[in-house]
Coordinates of C-alpha atoms (C1' of nucleotides) in Angstrom, one line a residue:
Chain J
X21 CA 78.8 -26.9 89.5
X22 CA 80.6 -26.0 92.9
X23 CA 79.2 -26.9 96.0
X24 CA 77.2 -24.2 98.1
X25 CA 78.7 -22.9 101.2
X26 CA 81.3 -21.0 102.5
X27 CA 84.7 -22.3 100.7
X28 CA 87.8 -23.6 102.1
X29 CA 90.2 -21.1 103.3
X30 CA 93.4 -23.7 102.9
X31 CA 94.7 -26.1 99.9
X32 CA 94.5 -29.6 101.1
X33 CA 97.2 -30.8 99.7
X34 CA 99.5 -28.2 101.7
X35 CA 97.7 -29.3 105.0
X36 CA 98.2 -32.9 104.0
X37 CA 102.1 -32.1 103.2
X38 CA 102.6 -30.2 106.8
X39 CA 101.0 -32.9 108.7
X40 CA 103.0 -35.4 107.1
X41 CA 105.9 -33.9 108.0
X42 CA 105.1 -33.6 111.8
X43 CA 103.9 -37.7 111.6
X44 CA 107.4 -38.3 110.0
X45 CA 109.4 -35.7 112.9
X46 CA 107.7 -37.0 116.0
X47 CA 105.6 -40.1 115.3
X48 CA 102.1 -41.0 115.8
X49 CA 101.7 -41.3 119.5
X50 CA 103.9 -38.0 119.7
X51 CA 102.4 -35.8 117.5
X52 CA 99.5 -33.7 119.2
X53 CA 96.3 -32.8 117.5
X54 CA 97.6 -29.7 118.4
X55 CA 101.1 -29.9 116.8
X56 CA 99.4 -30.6 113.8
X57 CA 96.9 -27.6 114.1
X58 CA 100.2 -25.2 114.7
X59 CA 102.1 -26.5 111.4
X60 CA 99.2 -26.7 109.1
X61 CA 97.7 -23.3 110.4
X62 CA 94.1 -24.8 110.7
X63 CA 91.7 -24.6 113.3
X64 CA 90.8 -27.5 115.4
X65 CA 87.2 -27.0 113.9
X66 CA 88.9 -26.8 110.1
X67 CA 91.2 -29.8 110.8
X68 CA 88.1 -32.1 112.1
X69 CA 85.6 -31.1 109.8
X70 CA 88.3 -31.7 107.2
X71 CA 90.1 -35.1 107.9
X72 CA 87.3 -36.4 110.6
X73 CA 90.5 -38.0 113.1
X74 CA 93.9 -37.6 113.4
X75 CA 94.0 -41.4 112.9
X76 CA 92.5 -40.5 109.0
X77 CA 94.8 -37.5 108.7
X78 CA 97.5 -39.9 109.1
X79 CA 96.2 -41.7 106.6
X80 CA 96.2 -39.7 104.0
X81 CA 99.7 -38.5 104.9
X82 CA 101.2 -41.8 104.9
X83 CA 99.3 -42.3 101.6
X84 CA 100.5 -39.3 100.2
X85 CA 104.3 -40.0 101.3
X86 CA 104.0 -43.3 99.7
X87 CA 102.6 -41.9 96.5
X88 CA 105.6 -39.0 96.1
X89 CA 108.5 -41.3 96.8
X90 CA 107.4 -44.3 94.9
X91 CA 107.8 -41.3 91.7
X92 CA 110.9 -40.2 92.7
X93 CA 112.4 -43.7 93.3
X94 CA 110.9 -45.3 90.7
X95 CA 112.5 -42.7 87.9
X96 CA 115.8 -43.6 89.4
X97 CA 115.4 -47.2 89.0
X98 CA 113.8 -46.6 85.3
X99 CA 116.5 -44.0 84.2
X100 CA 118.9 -44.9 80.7
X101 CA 121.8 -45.9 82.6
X102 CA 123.1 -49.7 83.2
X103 CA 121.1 -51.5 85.3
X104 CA 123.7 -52.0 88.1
X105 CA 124.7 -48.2 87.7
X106 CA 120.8 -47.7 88.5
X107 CA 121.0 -50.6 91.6
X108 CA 124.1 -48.6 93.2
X109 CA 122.2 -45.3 92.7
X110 CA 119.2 -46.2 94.3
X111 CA 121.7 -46.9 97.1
X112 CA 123.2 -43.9 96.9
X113 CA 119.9 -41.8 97.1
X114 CA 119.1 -43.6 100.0
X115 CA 122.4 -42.2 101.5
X116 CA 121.9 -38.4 100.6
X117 CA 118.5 -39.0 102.2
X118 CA 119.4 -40.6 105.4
X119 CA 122.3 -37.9 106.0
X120 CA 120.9 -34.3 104.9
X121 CA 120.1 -31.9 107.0
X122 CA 117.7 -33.0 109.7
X123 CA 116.9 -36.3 108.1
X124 CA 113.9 -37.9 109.6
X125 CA 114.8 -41.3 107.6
X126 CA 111.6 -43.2 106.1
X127 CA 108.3 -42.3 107.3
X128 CA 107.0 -45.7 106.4
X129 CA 109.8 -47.2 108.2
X130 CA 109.3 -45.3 111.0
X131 CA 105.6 -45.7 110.9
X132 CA 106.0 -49.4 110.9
X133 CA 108.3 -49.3 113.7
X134 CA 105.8 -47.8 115.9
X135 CA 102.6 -49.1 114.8
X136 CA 102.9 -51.6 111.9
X137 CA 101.5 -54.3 114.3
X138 CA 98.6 -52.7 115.6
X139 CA 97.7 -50.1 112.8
X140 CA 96.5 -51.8 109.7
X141 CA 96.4 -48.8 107.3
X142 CA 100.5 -48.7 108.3
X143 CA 100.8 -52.3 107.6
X144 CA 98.9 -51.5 104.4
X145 CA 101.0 -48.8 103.2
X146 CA 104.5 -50.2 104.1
X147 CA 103.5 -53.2 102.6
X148 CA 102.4 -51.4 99.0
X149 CA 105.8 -49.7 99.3
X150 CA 107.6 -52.7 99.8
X151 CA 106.1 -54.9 97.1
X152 CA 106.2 -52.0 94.8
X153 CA 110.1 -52.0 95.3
X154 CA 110.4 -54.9 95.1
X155 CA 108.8 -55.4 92.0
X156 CA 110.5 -52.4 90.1
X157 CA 114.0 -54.5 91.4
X158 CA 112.9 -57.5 89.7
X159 CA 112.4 -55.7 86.4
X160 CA 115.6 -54.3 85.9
X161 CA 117.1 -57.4 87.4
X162 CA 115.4 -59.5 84.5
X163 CA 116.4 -56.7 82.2
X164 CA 120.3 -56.9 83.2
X165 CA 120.2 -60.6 83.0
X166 CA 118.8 -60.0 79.2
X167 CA 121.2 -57.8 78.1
X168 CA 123.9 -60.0 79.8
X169 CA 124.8 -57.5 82.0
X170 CA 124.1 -59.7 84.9
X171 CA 124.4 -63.1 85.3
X172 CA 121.9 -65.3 84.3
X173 CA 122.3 -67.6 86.5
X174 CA 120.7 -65.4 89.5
X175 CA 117.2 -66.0 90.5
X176 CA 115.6 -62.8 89.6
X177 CA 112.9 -62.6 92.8
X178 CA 115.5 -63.8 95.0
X179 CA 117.9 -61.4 93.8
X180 CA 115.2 -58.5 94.3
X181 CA 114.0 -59.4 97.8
X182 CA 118.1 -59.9 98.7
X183 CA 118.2 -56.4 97.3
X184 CA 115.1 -55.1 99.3
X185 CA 116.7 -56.2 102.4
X186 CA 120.2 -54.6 101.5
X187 CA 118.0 -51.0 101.1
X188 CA 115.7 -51.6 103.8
X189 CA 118.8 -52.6 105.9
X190 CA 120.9 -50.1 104.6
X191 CA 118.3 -47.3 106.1
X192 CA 118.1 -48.9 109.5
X193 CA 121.7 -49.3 109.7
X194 CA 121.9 -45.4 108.7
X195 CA 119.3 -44.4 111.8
X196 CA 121.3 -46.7 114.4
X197 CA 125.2 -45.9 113.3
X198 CA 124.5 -42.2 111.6
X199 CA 128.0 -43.2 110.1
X200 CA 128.8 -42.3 106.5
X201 CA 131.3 -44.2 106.2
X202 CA 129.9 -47.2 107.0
X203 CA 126.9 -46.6 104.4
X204 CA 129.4 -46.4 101.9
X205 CA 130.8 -49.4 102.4
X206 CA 127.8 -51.2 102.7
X207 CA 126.9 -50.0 99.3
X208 CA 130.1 -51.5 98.1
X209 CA 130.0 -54.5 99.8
X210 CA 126.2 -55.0 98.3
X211 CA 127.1 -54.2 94.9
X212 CA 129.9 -56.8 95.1
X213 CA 127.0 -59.1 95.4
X214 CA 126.1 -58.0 92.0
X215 CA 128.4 -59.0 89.3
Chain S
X2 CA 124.7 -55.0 157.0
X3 CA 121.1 -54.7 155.2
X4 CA 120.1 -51.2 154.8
X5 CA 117.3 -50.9 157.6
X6 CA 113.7 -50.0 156.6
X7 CA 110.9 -51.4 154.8
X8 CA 112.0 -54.3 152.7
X9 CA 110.8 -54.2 148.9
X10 CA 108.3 -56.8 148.2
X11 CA 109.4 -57.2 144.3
X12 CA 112.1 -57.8 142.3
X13 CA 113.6 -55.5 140.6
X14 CA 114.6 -57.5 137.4
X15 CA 111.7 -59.1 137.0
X16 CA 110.2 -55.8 137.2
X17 CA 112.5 -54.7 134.7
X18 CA 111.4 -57.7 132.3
X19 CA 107.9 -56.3 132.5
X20 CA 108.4 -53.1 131.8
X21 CA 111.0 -54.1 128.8
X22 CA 108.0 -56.4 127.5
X23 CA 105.2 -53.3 127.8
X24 CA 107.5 -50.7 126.3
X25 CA 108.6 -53.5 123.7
X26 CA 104.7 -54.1 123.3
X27 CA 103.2 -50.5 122.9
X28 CA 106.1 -48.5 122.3
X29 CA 107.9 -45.7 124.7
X30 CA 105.0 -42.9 123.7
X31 CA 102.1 -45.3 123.9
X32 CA 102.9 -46.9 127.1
X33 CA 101.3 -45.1 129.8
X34 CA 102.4 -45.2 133.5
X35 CA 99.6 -47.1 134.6
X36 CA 100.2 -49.8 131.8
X37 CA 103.7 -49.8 133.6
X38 CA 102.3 -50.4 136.8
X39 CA 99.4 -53.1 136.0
X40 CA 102.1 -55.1 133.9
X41 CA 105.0 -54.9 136.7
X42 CA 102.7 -55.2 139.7
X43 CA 103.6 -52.5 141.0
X44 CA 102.0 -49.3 142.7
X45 CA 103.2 -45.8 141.5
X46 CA 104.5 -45.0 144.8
X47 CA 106.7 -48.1 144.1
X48 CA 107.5 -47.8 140.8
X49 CA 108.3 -44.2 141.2
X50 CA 110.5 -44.4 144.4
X51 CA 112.4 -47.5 143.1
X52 CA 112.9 -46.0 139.1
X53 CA 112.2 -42.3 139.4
X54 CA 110.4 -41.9 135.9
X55 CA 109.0 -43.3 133.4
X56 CA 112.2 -42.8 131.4
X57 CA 114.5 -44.0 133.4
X58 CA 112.9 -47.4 133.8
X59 CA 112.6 -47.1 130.1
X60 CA 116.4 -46.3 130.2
X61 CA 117.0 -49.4 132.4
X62 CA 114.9 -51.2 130.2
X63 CA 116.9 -50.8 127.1
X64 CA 120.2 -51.7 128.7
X65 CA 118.7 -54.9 130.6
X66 CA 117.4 -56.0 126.8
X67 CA 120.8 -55.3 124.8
X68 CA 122.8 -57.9 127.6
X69 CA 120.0 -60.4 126.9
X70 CA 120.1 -60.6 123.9
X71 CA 123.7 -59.8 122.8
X72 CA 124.6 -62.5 124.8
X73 CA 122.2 -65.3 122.9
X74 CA 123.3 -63.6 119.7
X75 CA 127.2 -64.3 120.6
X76 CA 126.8 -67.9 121.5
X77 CA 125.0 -68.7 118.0
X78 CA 128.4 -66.6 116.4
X79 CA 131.0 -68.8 118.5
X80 CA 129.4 -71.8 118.4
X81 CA 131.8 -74.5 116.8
X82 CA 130.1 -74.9 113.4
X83 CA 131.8 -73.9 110.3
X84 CA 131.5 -70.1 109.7
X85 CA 128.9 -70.2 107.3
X86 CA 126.8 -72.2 108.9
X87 CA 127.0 -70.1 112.4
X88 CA 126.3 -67.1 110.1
X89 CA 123.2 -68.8 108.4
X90 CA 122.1 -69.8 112.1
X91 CA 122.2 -66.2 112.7
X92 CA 120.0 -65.3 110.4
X93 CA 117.7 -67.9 110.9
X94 CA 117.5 -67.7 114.5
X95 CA 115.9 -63.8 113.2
X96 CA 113.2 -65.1 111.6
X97 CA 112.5 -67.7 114.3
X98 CA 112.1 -64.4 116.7
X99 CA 110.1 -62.3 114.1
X100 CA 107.8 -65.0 112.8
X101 CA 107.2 -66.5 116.4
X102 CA 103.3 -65.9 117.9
X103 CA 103.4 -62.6 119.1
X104 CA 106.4 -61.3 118.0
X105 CA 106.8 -57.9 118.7
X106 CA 110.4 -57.3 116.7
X107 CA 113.7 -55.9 117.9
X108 CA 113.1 -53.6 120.8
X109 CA 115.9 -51.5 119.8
X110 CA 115.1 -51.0 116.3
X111 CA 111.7 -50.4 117.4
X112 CA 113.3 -47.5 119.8
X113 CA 115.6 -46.5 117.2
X114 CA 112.6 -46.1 114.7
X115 CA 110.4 -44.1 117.2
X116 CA 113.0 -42.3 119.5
X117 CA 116.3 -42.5 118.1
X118 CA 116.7 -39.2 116.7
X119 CA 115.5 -37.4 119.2
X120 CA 116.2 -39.3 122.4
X121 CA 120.2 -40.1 122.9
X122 CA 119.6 -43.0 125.6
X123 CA 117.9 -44.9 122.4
X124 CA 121.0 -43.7 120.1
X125 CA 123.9 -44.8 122.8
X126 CA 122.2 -48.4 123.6
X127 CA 121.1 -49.1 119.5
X128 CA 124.4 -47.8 118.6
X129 CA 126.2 -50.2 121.3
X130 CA 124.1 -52.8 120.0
X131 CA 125.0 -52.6 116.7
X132 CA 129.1 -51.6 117.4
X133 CA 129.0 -54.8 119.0
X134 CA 127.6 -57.1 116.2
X135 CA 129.8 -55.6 113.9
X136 CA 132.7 -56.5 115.7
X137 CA 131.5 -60.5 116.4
X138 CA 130.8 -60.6 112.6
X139 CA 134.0 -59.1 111.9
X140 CA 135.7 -61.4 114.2
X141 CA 134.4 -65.1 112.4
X142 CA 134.6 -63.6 109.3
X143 CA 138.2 -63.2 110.0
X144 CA 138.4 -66.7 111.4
X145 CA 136.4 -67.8 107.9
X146 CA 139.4 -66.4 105.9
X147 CA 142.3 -67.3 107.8
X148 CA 140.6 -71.4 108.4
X149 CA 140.2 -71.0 104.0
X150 CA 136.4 -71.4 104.3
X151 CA 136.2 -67.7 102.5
X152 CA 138.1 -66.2 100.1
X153 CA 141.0 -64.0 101.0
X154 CA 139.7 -61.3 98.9
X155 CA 136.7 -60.3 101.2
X156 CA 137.5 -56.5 103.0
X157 CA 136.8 -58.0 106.8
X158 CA 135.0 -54.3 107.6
X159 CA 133.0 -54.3 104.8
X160 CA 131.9 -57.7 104.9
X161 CA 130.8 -57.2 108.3
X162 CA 129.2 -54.4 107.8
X163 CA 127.3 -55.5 104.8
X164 CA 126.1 -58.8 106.9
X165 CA 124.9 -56.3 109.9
X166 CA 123.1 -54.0 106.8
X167 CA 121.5 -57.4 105.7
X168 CA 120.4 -58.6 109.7
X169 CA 119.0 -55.3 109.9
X170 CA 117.4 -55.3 106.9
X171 CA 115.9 -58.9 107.6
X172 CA 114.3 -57.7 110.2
X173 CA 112.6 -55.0 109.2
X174 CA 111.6 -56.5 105.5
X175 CA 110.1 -59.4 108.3
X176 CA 108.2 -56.9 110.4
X177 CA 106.6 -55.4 107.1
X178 CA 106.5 -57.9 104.5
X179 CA 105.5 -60.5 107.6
X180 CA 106.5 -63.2 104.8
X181 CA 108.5 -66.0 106.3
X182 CA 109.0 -67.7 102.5
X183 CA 110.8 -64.3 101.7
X184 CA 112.7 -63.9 104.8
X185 CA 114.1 -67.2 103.5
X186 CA 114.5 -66.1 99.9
X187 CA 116.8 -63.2 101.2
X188 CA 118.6 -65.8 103.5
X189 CA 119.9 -67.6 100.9
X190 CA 120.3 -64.5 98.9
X191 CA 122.2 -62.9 101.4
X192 CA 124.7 -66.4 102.1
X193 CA 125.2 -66.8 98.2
X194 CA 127.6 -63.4 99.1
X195 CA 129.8 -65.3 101.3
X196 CA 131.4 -68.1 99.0
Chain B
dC5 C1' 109.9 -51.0 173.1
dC6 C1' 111.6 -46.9 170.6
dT7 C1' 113.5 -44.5 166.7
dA8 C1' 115.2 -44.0 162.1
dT9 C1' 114.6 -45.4 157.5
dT10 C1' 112.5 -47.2 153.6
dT11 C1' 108.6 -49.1 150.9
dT12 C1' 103.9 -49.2 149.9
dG13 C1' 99.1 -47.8 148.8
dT14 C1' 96.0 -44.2 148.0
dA15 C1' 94.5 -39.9 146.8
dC16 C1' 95.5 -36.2 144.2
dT17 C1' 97.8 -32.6 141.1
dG18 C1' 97.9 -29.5 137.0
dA19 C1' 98.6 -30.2 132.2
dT20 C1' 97.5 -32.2 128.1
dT21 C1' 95.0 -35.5 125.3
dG22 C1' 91.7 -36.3 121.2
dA23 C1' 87.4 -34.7 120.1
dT24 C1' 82.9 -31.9 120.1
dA25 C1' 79.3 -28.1 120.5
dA26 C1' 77.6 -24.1 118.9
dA27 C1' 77.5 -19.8 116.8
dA28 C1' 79.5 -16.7 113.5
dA29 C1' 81.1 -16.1 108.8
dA30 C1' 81.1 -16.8 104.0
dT31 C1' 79.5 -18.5 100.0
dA32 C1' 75.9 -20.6 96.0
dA33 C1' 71.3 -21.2 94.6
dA34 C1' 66.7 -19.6 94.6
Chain O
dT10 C1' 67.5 -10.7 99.6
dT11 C1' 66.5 -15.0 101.5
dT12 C1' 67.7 -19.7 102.4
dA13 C1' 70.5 -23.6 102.5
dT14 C1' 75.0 -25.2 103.1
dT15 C1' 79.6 -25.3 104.4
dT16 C1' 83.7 -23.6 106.9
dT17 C1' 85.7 -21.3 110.7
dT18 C1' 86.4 -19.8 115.3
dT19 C1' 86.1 -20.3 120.1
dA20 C1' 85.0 -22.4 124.1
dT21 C1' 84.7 -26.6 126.1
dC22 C1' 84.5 -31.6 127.2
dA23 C1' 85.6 -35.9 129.9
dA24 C1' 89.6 -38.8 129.9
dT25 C1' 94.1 -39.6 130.5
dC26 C1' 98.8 -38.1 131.1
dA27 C1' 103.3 -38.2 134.1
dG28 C1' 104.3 -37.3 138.4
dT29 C1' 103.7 -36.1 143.7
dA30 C1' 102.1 -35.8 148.7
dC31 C1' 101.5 -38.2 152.5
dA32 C1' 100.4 -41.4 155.8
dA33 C1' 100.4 -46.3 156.9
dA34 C1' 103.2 -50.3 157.0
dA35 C1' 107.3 -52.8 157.7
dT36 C1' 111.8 -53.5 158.8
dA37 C1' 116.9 -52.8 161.4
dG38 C1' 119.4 -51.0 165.0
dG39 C1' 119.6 -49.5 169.6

DNA sequence: CCTATTTTGTACTGATTGATAAAAAATAAA
DNA sequence: TTTATTTTTTATCAATCAGTACAAAATAGG
């Protein structure tokens, strides 16, 4: 049975999407409860009664970012190719990412940038991100290793977290330099590492 | 000849080093004028007159911080050690900073993070930050192949850019994994490249 | 002492902040 | 149709924002 009352006039999930995207362009502290009434076309009434803060609609967006990108960047690391075609492509993604068209870089980089300190749900959701990643390395690490693609004797959790670094690096390098050039080398130089 | 008037009662670097440590604290957005002036001491007629805004101090700020600290990172790089070690130090002297009480990061990657995109006296100081590293790492790893502690096979520019992608990344794995026994893990990781 | 100059402290500005109150509007259930 | 319930709209709130006005205070030079 529906609930009685007068129904919503907006899909959440598009609301949640818009907000998230003006969290990731100007940041917490500069994103104005009225920015985010503007891009998601609600109300302040609407936005309140919906989300209850902007602290929990930030919340939900950083949960929903986490949620689509782990997908995306986990069917790149699980496609049929070799495992260190799939390492360099993960790199490689991260590069078309960090230099389309008004790139905003990782939200949950970003996010813990600003606030991962003193906002627990950021700490929260970088963290699940992270150790997700990381995990997902260490599986196809131990599956190169098996197939004798990769050396066996690498450390497989040392290798992962050495590999984390290299993409978490590689992103921050990308916001500071906004060089090309210099990402691509950086995914050669890292993939060296892999042999 | 002093200029005539009153004399200032304050001094302006140590001024400076409290603002750095509020906007390194809380973040340019989240650090409110009068957090300025109850951290520096000063009154706004004061802080105004002698800085003009709030982002200009923040401008000074940045600058002050990046000749701080590039100069303690460029004595651990030409210290007298072998060049593996005084690359290790660096690293480790990272997670010293990131895992000491309190630690609030690297202000610039913090800026960079929040601002960079969108504010260009973030972009020109992070950038000069970086240019500069990459150069000093460049520089000893040069020295490395030239003494025979590395191999001759090593690209100079992309080893040095992949160590800066790996400092980088270090600190930003540090400030969301806050795990000093994998900071570690991708220490050694990250050396086992250099052989 | 007198004047010019600069800094300092205080009060204040309009704009914006996140959030709320209350009534109108729109539905489901009775 | 009536009632209960929920969403939406609009007006509004106190608090805080970055920045300013201005007079008092403190100096140097004459």
């Amino acid at each position: 049975m529906t609930k009685s009352g007068r129904p919503r006039a907006f899909d959440k999930e598009a609301v949640l999407d818009a907000a998230m995207d003006v969290f990731w362009e100007k940041g917490y502290e500069a994103c104005s409860t009225e920015d985010l009434c503007n891009r998601t076309g609600l109300g302040r009434g609407s936005l309140y009664n919906a989300f209850g803060s902007k602290h929990e609609l930030y919340e939900q967006a950083l949960d929903r970012y986490h949620v689509y990108w782990i997908r995306e960047q986990t069917s790149i690391l699980e496609s049929s190719e070799p495992v260190k075609t799939r390492l360099r492509n993960f790199l490689e993604w991260a590069i078309e990412k960090d230099f389309e068209a008004d790139s905003k870089g990782c939200l949950l980089i970003n996010a813990t940038m600003e606030r991962g300190r003193t906002d627990s749900t950021v700490e929260r959701a970088s963290m699940l991100h992270a150790e997700k990643l990381e995990k997902l390395f260490g599986e196809i690490i131990q599956e190169g290793i098996d197939s004798g693609e990769l050396s066996a004797e690498l450390s497989v959790t040392e290798s992962a977290r050495t590999f984390l670094c290299s993409f978490y690096g590689l992103r921050t390098i990308n916001a500071t330099m906004r060089s090309r050039d210099m990402a691509e080398q950086i995914v050669a130089g890292t993939m060296r590492f892999f042999n």
